[in-house]
């Protein structure tokens, strides 16, 4: 509940004054999850236009605390025009969290543009950076650099992050190279390796949700027990435990891949409608809801909720017991442009159907590197001076701040 104003000073160049406000600091929050803006993969001006429209939708039609990108922010890892196209004016007031994709990985330009918290000193290293983690309210986010194929390194990193944050309610992993998608990359050798090695680790570590990109298609799995999908209740997949995997389609429209695995056993919902998508993720102490929208008109593509119970709710249970609810709409397979059938034209497949619009979350503290719940500091005013490469940023709090 604090408004901040700031400006950027670089030598004799002084920016205009920007502002942002933080919301209530409670256990409920939401964020927007997007896949592969990849500015420059198509026509750079058109990619930028599509990305800007998605960001406008997020700011005007969604009530989120930050934006999380699944990687490939740009197409060429050291192209400054493409980075300029990605870093929209929306980010003057919308916190941005990014992931190292394969198109980001080959140079230090990524780390020159994005400041990441709690970076590993030894795990997941490529030229662009390493694995990192942060806690936002009740959730531990672990972002692994999947360009490094060492499952052992990523497991060691996650074990350390989990040990450092034992009191979180939810554990979320984000990385770029989707292990459970249905388009052009689904049978790549490196994807098959990750699919065999990473899910058992996520299952062992009690991960709740895994968010991914790379394949430019929408795919949401059943609840997965290791590498085995639980299909006992159809796309609703109500099971006591497991891990949910979601692969986001393009957020800019720069590139789409046709579906190549329409009968993938792990897939509860898949869609390639050649439309930009954005997922609203709303998290409370007892529920984790993912509602995916088409960004051009905010119609619902898919929605799914994981409900977590506690020891008090289930006799003999533990905090990891989960019940899951699929979308509320009719279920079944729908081909392209309403033609009934399992497979649409040119690989367009939609499994499942639209559910009810998910509600947006309440505001939390803006900023991808939020302090953990319980860390409280009250100040009458705050001035933060960040000095990097000769650039000074001043942030001034106008009224009392509690974080």
CSV table of C-alpha atoms in Angstrom, one decimal:
chain,number,residue,atom,x,y,z
A,1,UNK,CA,0.0,0.0,0.0
A,2,UNK,CA,2.8,2.4,-0.9
A,3,UNK,CA,3.3,4.5,-3.9
A,4,UNK,CA,6.9,5.0,-5.3
A,5,UNK,CA,8.2,7.5,-7.7
A,6,UNK,CA,11.6,7.3,-9.4
A,7,UNK,CA,13.7,8.4,-12.3
A,8,UNK,CA,16.9,7.2,-14.0
A,9,UNK,CA,20.0,9.4,-14.3
A,10,UNK,CA,22.9,8.4,-16.6
A,11,UNK,CA,25.4,11.2,-16.9
A,12,UNK,CA,23.6,14.2,-18.3
A,13,UNK,CA,20.6,12.1,-19.4
A,14,UNK,CA,17.6,12.2,-17.0
A,15,UNK,CA,14.5,10.1,-17.6
A,16,UNK,CA,11.0,11.2,-17.0
A,17,UNK,CA,9.5,10.4,-13.6
A,18,UNK,CA,7.8,7.0,-13.3
A,19,UNK,CA,5.6,5.6,-10.5
A,20,UNK,CA,4.3,2.3,-9.2
A,21,UNK,CA,2.2,1.2,-6.2
A,22,UNK,CA,2.4,-1.9,-4.1
A,23,UNK,CA,-0.7,-3.7,-2.9
A,24,UNK,CA,-1.7,-5.6,0.2
A,25,UNK,CA,1.0,-7.9,1.6
A,26,UNK,CA,-1.0,-11.1,2.3
A,27,UNK,CA,-0.8,-14.8,1.3
A,28,UNK,CA,-2.8,-14.3,-1.9
A,29,UNK,CA,-1.2,-13.0,-5.0
A,30,UNK,CA,-1.2,-13.5,-8.8
A,31,UNK,CA,1.2,-13.3,-11.7
A,32,UNK,CA,1.1,-13.4,-15.4
A,33,UNK,CA,3.0,-16.3,-17.1
A,34,UNK,CA,4.0,-16.0,-20.8
A,35,UNK,CA,6.0,-18.0,-23.2
A,36,UNK,CA,8.6,-17.1,-25.8
A,37,UNK,CA,8.2,-13.5,-26.8
A,38,UNK,CA,11.3,-14.1,-28.9
A,39,UNK,CA,11.4,-10.7,-30.5
A,40,UNK,CA,12.9,-11.0,-33.9
A,41,UNK,CA,11.9,-14.6,-34.6
A,42,UNK,CA,9.4,-13.3,-37.2
A,43,UNK,CA,9.3,-9.7,-38.3
A,44,UNK,CA,10.8,-7.6,-35.5
A,45,UNK,CA,8.3,-4.7,-35.8
A,46,UNK,CA,5.3,-7.1,-35.9
A,47,UNK,CA,6.8,-9.1,-33.0
A,48,UNK,CA,7.1,-5.9,-31.0
A,49,UNK,CA,3.6,-4.9,-31.8
A,50,UNK,CA,2.2,-8.3,-30.7
A,51,UNK,CA,4.2,-8.2,-27.5
A,52,UNK,CA,3.1,-4.7,-26.7
A,53,UNK,CA,-0.5,-5.7,-27.2
A,54,UNK,CA,-0.1,-8.6,-24.8
A,55,UNK,CA,1.5,-6.4,-22.2
A,56,UNK,CA,-1.3,-3.9,-22.6
A,57,UNK,CA,-3.8,-6.7,-22.0
A,58,UNK,CA,-1.9,-7.8,-18.8
A,59,UNK,CA,-1.9,-4.2,-17.5
A,60,UNK,CA,-5.4,-3.3,-18.4
A,61,UNK,CA,-7.4,-6.6,-18.1
A,62,UNK,CA,-5.5,-8.5,-15.4
A,63,UNK,CA,-4.7,-7.7,-11.8
A,64,UNK,CA,-1.2,-9.3,-11.3
A,65,UNK,CA,1.8,-8.5,-9.2
A,66,UNK,CA,4.5,-9.4,-11.7
A,67,UNK,CA,5.1,-11.0,-15.1
A,68,UNK,CA,7.1,-14.2,-15.5
A,69,UNK,CA,8.6,-15.1,-18.9
A,70,UNK,CA,9.5,-18.7,-19.7
A,71,UNK,CA,12.6,-17.6,-21.8
A,72,UNK,CA,13.6,-16.6,-25.3
A,73,UNK,CA,12.9,-13.0,-24.6
A,74,UNK,CA,14.8,-12.2,-27.8
A,75,UNK,CA,15.7,-14.2,-30.9
A,76,UNK,CA,19.4,-13.2,-31.1
A,77,UNK,CA,21.1,-13.1,-27.7
A,78,UNK,CA,23.1,-10.0,-28.3
A,79,UNK,CA,20.8,-7.9,-30.5
A,80,UNK,CA,20.1,-4.6,-28.7
A,81,UNK,CA,17.2,-3.7,-31.0
A,82,UNK,CA,15.4,-6.9,-30.0
A,83,UNK,CA,16.0,-6.3,-26.3
A,84,UNK,CA,14.7,-2.8,-26.7
A,85,UNK,CA,11.6,-4.3,-28.3
A,86,UNK,CA,11.1,-6.7,-25.3
A,87,UNK,CA,11.7,-4.1,-22.6
A,88,UNK,CA,8.4,-2.2,-23.0
A,89,UNK,CA,7.4,0.9,-21.1
A,90,UNK,CA,5.0,-1.4,-19.1
A,91,UNK,CA,8.0,-2.5,-17.1
A,92,UNK,CA,8.4,0.9,-15.5
A,93,UNK,CA,5.5,-0.2,-13.2
A,94,UNK,CA,5.2,-4.0,-13.8
A,95,UNK,CA,7.9,-6.2,-12.2
A,96,UNK,CA,9.5,-8.6,-14.7
A,97,UNK,CA,10.9,-12.0,-14.0
A,98,UNK,CA,12.8,-13.7,-16.8
A,99,UNK,CA,14.2,-17.1,-17.8
A,100,UNK,CA,17.3,-18.1,-19.8
A,101,UNK,CA,16.1,-19.6,-23.0
A,102,UNK,CA,18.2,-21.2,-25.7
A,103,UNK,CA,18.1,-18.0,-27.7
A,104,UNK,CA,19.2,-16.0,-24.6
A,105,UNK,CA,22.0,-18.3,-23.5
A,106,UNK,CA,25.0,-17.6,-25.8
A,107,UNK,CA,26.2,-14.3,-24.5
A,108,UNK,CA,26.4,-12.1,-21.4
A,109,UNK,CA,23.8,-9.7,-22.9
A,110,UNK,CA,21.0,-11.4,-21.0
A,111,UNK,CA,22.6,-10.8,-17.6
A,112,UNK,CA,23.4,-7.2,-18.6
A,113,UNK,CA,19.7,-6.5,-19.1
A,114,UNK,CA,18.1,-8.5,-16.2
A,115,UNK,CA,19.0,-8.5,-12.5
A,116,UNK,CA,18.3,-11.9,-11.0
A,117,UNK,CA,18.2,-12.7,-7.2
A,118,UNK,CA,19.9,-15.6,-5.4
A,119,UNK,CA,21.9,-16.7,-8.4
A,120,UNK,CA,23.8,-20.0,-7.9
A,121,UNK,CA,27.5,-19.7,-7.8
A,122,UNK,CA,28.0,-23.2,-9.3
A,123,UNK,CA,24.8,-24.7,-10.8
A,124,UNK,CA,23.3,-24.2,-14.2
A,125,UNK,CA,26.1,-22.1,-15.6
A,126,UNK,CA,26.1,-20.8,-19.2
A,127,UNK,CA,27.3,-17.5,-20.6
A,128,UNK,CA,23.9,-15.9,-19.8
A,129,UNK,CA,23.8,-16.9,-16.1
A,130,UNK,CA,22.9,-19.7,-13.7
A,131,UNK,CA,20.0,-21.2,-11.8
A,132,UNK,CA,18.3,-18.8,-9.3
A,133,UNK,CA,15.4,-18.7,-6.8
A,134,UNK,CA,13.2,-16.3,-4.9
A,135,UNK,CA,10.3,-16.4,-2.4
A,136,UNK,CA,7.2,-14.4,-3.1
A,137,UNK,CA,4.7,-14.5,-0.2
A,138,UNK,CA,4.0,-18.2,0.4
A,139,UNK,CA,5.7,-19.6,-2.8
A,140,UNK,CA,9.3,-20.6,-3.6
A,141,UNK,CA,10.1,-20.0,-7.2
A,142,UNK,CA,13.1,-21.9,-8.6
A,143,UNK,CA,14.2,-20.9,-12.1
A,144,UNK,CA,16.7,-23.4,-13.6
A,145,UNK,CA,18.9,-22.7,-16.7
A,146,UNK,CA,17.9,-25.7,-18.8
A,147,UNK,CA,20.6,-25.0,-21.4
A,148,UNK,CA,22.7,-26.8,-18.9
A,149,UNK,CA,21.7,-30.5,-19.3
A,150,UNK,CA,23.1,-31.6,-15.9
A,151,UNK,CA,20.2,-32.9,-13.9
A,152,UNK,CA,22.5,-33.5,-11.0
A,153,UNK,CA,23.4,-29.8,-10.8
A,154,UNK,CA,19.8,-28.7,-11.0
A,155,UNK,CA,18.8,-31.2,-8.3
A,156,UNK,CA,21.5,-30.0,-6.0
A,157,UNK,CA,20.4,-26.3,-6.6
A,158,UNK,CA,16.8,-27.1,-5.8
A,159,UNK,CA,17.7,-29.1,-2.7
A,160,UNK,CA,19.7,-26.1,-1.4
A,161,UNK,CA,16.9,-23.6,-2.2
A,162,UNK,CA,14.2,-25.8,-0.6
A,163,UNK,CA,16.4,-26.3,2.5
A,164,UNK,CA,16.9,-22.5,2.8
A,165,UNK,CA,13.1,-21.9,2.7
A,166,UNK,CA,11.4,-24.7,4.7
A,167,UNK,CA,8.2,-22.8,5.5
A,168,UNK,CA,6.8,-22.1,2.1
A,169,UNK,CA,3.4,-23.5,1.1
A,170,UNK,CA,4.0,-24.0,-2.6
A,171,UNK,CA,7.1,-24.9,-4.7
A,172,UNK,CA,7.2,-23.9,-8.4
A,173,UNK,CA,9.9,-24.6,-10.9
A,174,UNK,CA,10.3,-22.6,-14.1
A,175,UNK,CA,12.6,-23.4,-17.0
A,176,UNK,CA,12.6,-23.0,-20.8
A,177,UNK,CA,12.9,-26.4,-22.6
A,178,UNK,CA,9.5,-28.0,-22.0
A,179,UNK,CA,9.6,-31.7,-21.2
A,180,UNK,CA,5.9,-32.1,-21.7
A,181,UNK,CA,4.8,-30.4,-24.9
A,182,UNK,CA,3.2,-31.6,-28.1
A,183,UNK,CA,4.7,-29.6,-31.0
A,184,UNK,CA,7.9,-29.6,-33.0
A,185,UNK,CA,10.4,-30.1,-30.1
A,186,UNK,CA,8.5,-32.9,-28.4
A,187,UNK,CA,10.8,-35.6,-29.8
A,188,UNK,CA,14.1,-33.8,-29.8
A,189,UNK,CA,16.9,-35.8,-28.3
A,190,UNK,CA,17.7,-33.3,-25.6
A,191,UNK,CA,14.0,-33.0,-24.7
A,192,UNK,CA,13.7,-36.7,-24.4
A,193,UNK,CA,16.7,-36.7,-22.1
A,194,UNK,CA,15.2,-34.0,-19.9
A,195,UNK,CA,11.8,-35.8,-19.9
A,196,UNK,CA,13.4,-38.9,-18.6
A,197,UNK,CA,15.6,-37.3,-15.9
A,198,UNK,CA,13.8,-34.2,-14.5
A,199,UNK,CA,10.2,-35.3,-13.7
A,200,UNK,CA,11.4,-38.0,-11.2
A,201,UNK,CA,13.5,-35.3,-9.4
A,202,UNK,CA,10.5,-32.9,-9.3
A,203,UNK,CA,8.4,-35.7,-7.8
A,204,UNK,CA,11.0,-36.6,-5.2
A,205,UNK,CA,11.4,-32.9,-4.2
A,206,UNK,CA,7.6,-32.3,-3.8
A,207,UNK,CA,7.3,-29.7,-6.5
A,208,UNK,CA,3.7,-28.6,-7.1
A,209,UNK,CA,3.8,-26.9,-10.5
A,210,UNK,CA,6.3,-26.7,-13.4
A,211,UNK,CA,6.0,-23.9,-16.0
A,212,UNK,CA,7.8,-24.0,-19.3
A,213,UNK,CA,8.1,-22.6,-22.9
A,214,UNK,CA,10.2,-23.4,-26.0
A,215,UNK,CA,7.7,-25.3,-28.1
A,216,UNK,CA,5.4,-22.4,-29.0
A,217,UNK,CA,2.2,-24.4,-28.3
A,218,UNK,CA,-0.1,-24.7,-25.3
A,219,UNK,CA,0.0,-28.0,-23.4
A,220,UNK,CA,-1.3,-28.7,-19.9
A,221,UNK,CA,-0.6,-32.2,-18.5
A,222,UNK,CA,-2.6,-34.4,-16.2
A,223,UNK,CA,-1.2,-34.5,-12.7
A,224,UNK,CA,2.0,-36.5,-13.1
A,225,UNK,CA,3.4,-39.0,-10.7
A,226,UNK,CA,7.0,-39.0,-11.9
A,227,UNK,CA,6.7,-39.7,-15.6
A,228,UNK,CA,3.2,-41.4,-15.2
A,229,UNK,CA,0.0,-39.4,-15.9
A,230,UNK,CA,-3.0,-39.9,-13.7
A,231,UNK,CA,-5.9,-40.1,-16.1
A,232,UNK,CA,-8.4,-41.8,-13.8
A,233,UNK,CA,-10.8,-38.8,-13.8
A,234,UNK,CA,-10.3,-37.5,-17.3
A,235,UNK,CA,-9.0,-34.0,-17.8
A,236,UNK,CA,-10.0,-33.2,-14.2
A,237,UNK,CA,-7.5,-35.7,-13.0
A,238,UNK,CA,-8.4,-35.6,-9.3
A,239,UNK,CA,-5.5,-37.3,-7.5
A,240,UNK,CA,-4.1,-37.0,-4.0
A,241,UNK,CA,-0.7,-35.8,-5.2
A,242,UNK,CA,1.5,-35.2,-8.2
A,243,UNK,CA,3.1,-32.4,-10.3
A,244,UNK,CA,1.3,-30.2,-12.9
A,245,UNK,CA,3.2,-29.2,-16.0
A,246,UNK,CA,2.1,-26.3,-18.2
A,247,UNK,CA,3.8,-25.2,-21.5
A,248,UNK,CA,2.9,-21.7,-22.7
A,249,UNK,CA,2.4,-20.7,-26.3
A,250,UNK,CA,3.9,-17.5,-27.8
A,251,UNK,CA,3.1,-14.3,-26.1
A,252,UNK,CA,4.0,-12.1,-29.1
A,253,UNK,CA,2.9,-14.2,-32.1
A,254,UNK,CA,6.5,-14.2,-33.4
A,255,UNK,CA,6.4,-18.0,-34.0
A,256,UNK,CA,4.0,-21.0,-33.7
A,257,UNK,CA,4.7,-24.7,-34.1
A,258,UNK,CA,2.1,-27.2,-35.3
A,259,UNK,CA,1.1,-30.0,-33.0
A,260,UNK,CA,3.1,-33.2,-33.7
A,261,UNK,CA,1.9,-35.4,-30.8
A,262,UNK,CA,-1.9,-35.2,-30.7
A,263,UNK,CA,-2.1,-38.5,-28.8
A,264,UNK,CA,0.5,-37.7,-26.2
A,265,UNK,CA,-0.4,-39.7,-23.1
A,266,UNK,CA,0.6,-36.9,-20.7
A,267,UNK,CA,-1.5,-34.2,-22.3
A,268,UNK,CA,-4.8,-33.3,-20.8
A,269,UNK,CA,-5.2,-30.1,-22.9
A,270,UNK,CA,-3.4,-29.0,-26.0
A,271,UNK,CA,-4.0,-26.1,-28.3
A,272,UNK,CA,-2.5,-24.5,-31.4
A,273,UNK,CA,-4.9,-21.8,-32.6
A,274,UNK,CA,-2.1,-19.5,-33.8
A,275,UNK,CA,-3.1,-16.9,-31.2
A,276,UNK,CA,-1.1,-15.2,-28.4
A,277,UNK,CA,-1.7,-16.6,-24.9
A,278,UNK,CA,-1.2,-15.5,-21.4
A,279,UNK,CA,-1.8,-17.4,-18.2
A,280,UNK,CA,-3.1,-15.8,-15.0
A,281,UNK,CA,-1.7,-17.7,-12.0
A,282,UNK,CA,-3.5,-17.0,-8.7
A,283,UNK,CA,-2.1,-18.5,-5.5
A,284,UNK,CA,-3.5,-18.6,-2.0
A,285,UNK,CA,-2.6,-20.7,1.0
A,286,UNK,CA,-4.9,-23.5,-0.1
A,287,UNK,CA,-5.2,-23.2,-3.9
A,288,UNK,CA,-3.1,-22.8,-7.1
A,289,UNK,CA,-5.2,-21.7,-10.1
A,290,UNK,CA,-3.9,-21.4,-13.6
A,291,UNK,CA,-6.3,-19.7,-16.1
A,292,UNK,CA,-5.0,-19.4,-19.7
A,293,UNK,CA,-6.5,-16.7,-21.9
A,294,UNK,CA,-6.2,-15.9,-25.6
A,295,UNK,CA,-4.5,-12.5,-25.3
A,296,UNK,CA,-6.3,-11.0,-28.3
A,297,UNK,CA,-9.8,-11.1,-26.7
A,298,UNK,CA,-9.3,-12.6,-23.2
A,299,UNK,CA,-11.5,-15.6,-23.9
A,300,UNK,CA,-10.6,-18.6,-21.7
A,301,UNK,CA,-8.6,-21.4,-23.3
A,302,UNK,CA,-8.1,-23.5,-20.1
A,303,UNK,CA,-8.4,-23.3,-16.4
A,304,UNK,CA,-7.2,-25.7,-13.6
A,305,UNK,CA,-7.0,-25.5,-9.8
A,306,UNK,CA,-4.8,-27.5,-7.4
A,307,UNK,CA,-6.4,-27.6,-3.9
A,308,UNK,CA,-4.0,-28.2,-1.1
A,309,UNK,CA,-5.1,-29.6,2.3
A,310,UNK,CA,-3.3,-29.5,5.6
A,311,UNK,CA,-2.8,-31.9,8.5
A,312,UNK,CA,-6.0,-30.6,10.2
A,313,UNK,CA,-8.1,-31.2,7.1
A,314,UNK,CA,-7.1,-34.8,6.4
A,315,UNK,CA,-6.6,-37.3,9.3
A,316,UNK,CA,-3.1,-38.7,9.1
A,317,UNK,CA,-2.4,-36.4,6.1
A,318,UNK,CA,0.4,-34.0,5.5
A,319,UNK,CA,0.8,-30.5,4.0
A,320,UNK,CA,1.5,-31.9,0.5
A,321,UNK,CA,-1.9,-33.5,0.0
A,322,UNK,CA,-3.6,-32.1,-3.1
A,323,UNK,CA,-6.9,-32.3,-4.8
A,324,UNK,CA,-7.2,-31.0,-8.4
A,325,UNK,CA,-10.1,-29.6,-10.3
A,326,UNK,CA,-10.2,-29.2,-14.1
A,327,UNK,CA,-12.0,-26.6,-16.2
A,328,UNK,CA,-15.7,-26.3,-15.7
A,329,UNK,CA,-16.7,-26.4,-19.3
A,330,UNK,CA,-17.6,-29.4,-21.4
A,331,UNK,CA,-14.8,-31.8,-22.0
A,332,UNK,CA,-13.8,-33.5,-25.2
A,333,UNK,CA,-11.7,-33.1,-28.3
A,334,UNK,CA,-12.4,-30.2,-30.7
A,335,UNK,CA,-10.7,-29.8,-34.0
A,336,UNK,CA,-9.9,-26.5,-35.8
A,337,UNK,CA,-12.8,-24.0,-36.3
A,338,UNK,CA,-15.3,-26.1,-34.5
A,339,UNK,CA,-15.0,-29.3,-36.6
A,340,UNK,CA,-15.6,-32.1,-34.2
A,341,UNK,CA,-12.9,-34.7,-34.1
A,342,UNK,CA,-9.6,-35.5,-32.5
A,343,UNK,CA,-7.3,-33.6,-34.9
A,344,UNK,CA,-7.9,-30.3,-36.6
A,345,UNK,CA,-6.3,-29.0,-39.8
A,346,UNK,CA,-2.6,-28.4,-40.0
A,347,UNK,CA,-2.0,-29.8,-36.6
A,348,UNK,CA,-4.5,-27.7,-34.8
A,349,UNK,CA,-5.8,-29.7,-31.8
A,350,UNK,CA,-7.7,-28.5,-28.8
A,351,UNK,CA,-8.3,-31.1,-26.1
A,352,UNK,CA,-10.8,-30.0,-23.5
A,353,UNK,CA,-12.8,-26.8,-23.8
A,354,UNK,CA,-13.2,-23.4,-22.3
A,355,UNK,CA,-13.9,-23.2,-18.6
A,356,UNK,CA,-15.2,-20.3,-16.6
A,357,UNK,CA,-13.1,-17.2,-16.4
A,358,UNK,CA,-10.8,-17.5,-13.5
A,359,UNK,CA,-10.8,-14.7,-11.0
A,360,UNK,CA,-7.7,-12.5,-10.8
A,361,UNK,CA,-5.7,-12.3,-7.6
A,362,UNK,CA,-5.2,-9.6,-5.2
A,363,UNK,CA,-2.3,-7.2,-5.3
A,364,UNK,CA,0.9,-8.1,-3.5
A,365,UNK,CA,4.2,-6.4,-3.3
A,366,UNK,CA,5.5,-5.5,-6.7
A,367,UNK,CA,9.0,-6.8,-7.4
A,368,UNK,CA,10.3,-10.2,-8.5
A,369,UNK,CA,12.6,-10.3,-5.5
A,370,UNK,CA,10.1,-9.8,-2.7
A,371,UNK,CA,11.1,-10.3,0.9
A,372,UNK,CA,9.8,-13.4,2.5
A,373,UNK,CA,6.6,-13.4,4.6
A,374,UNK,CA,7.5,-12.4,8.2
A,375,UNK,CA,10.4,-10.2,7.3
A,376,UNK,CA,9.0,-6.8,8.4
A,377,UNK,CA,10.7,-3.4,8.2
A,378,UNK,CA,8.8,-0.1,8.7
A,379,UNK,CA,10.3,3.0,7.3
A,380,UNK,CA,9.0,6.6,7.0
A,381,UNK,CA,10.6,6.9,3.7
A,382,UNK,CA,13.0,4.9,1.6
A,383,UNK,CA,15.6,6.1,-0.9
A,384,UNK,CA,17.4,3.4,-2.8
A,385,UNK,CA,20.4,4.3,-4.9
A,386,UNK,CA,21.5,1.6,-7.4
A,387,UNK,CA,24.7,2.3,-9.1
A,388,UNK,CA,25.7,0.0,-12.0
A,389,UNK,CA,27.8,0.9,-15.0
A,390,UNK,CA,27.5,4.6,-14.2
A,391,UNK,CA,23.7,4.5,-14.0
A,392,UNK,CA,21.9,5.8,-10.9
A,393,UNK,CA,18.3,5.0,-10.1
A,394,UNK,CA,16.5,6.8,-7.2
A,395,UNK,CA,13.4,5.4,-5.6
A,396,UNK,CA,11.5,7.4,-3.1
A,397,UNK,CA,8.6,6.1,-1.0
A,398,UNK,CA,5.9,8.7,-0.4
A,399,UNK,CA,4.4,7.2,2.7
A,400,UNK,CA,5.0,4.5,5.3
A,401,UNK,CA,6.1,1.2,3.9
A,402,UNK,CA,5.7,-2.2,5.6
A,403,UNK,CA,7.2,-5.2,3.9
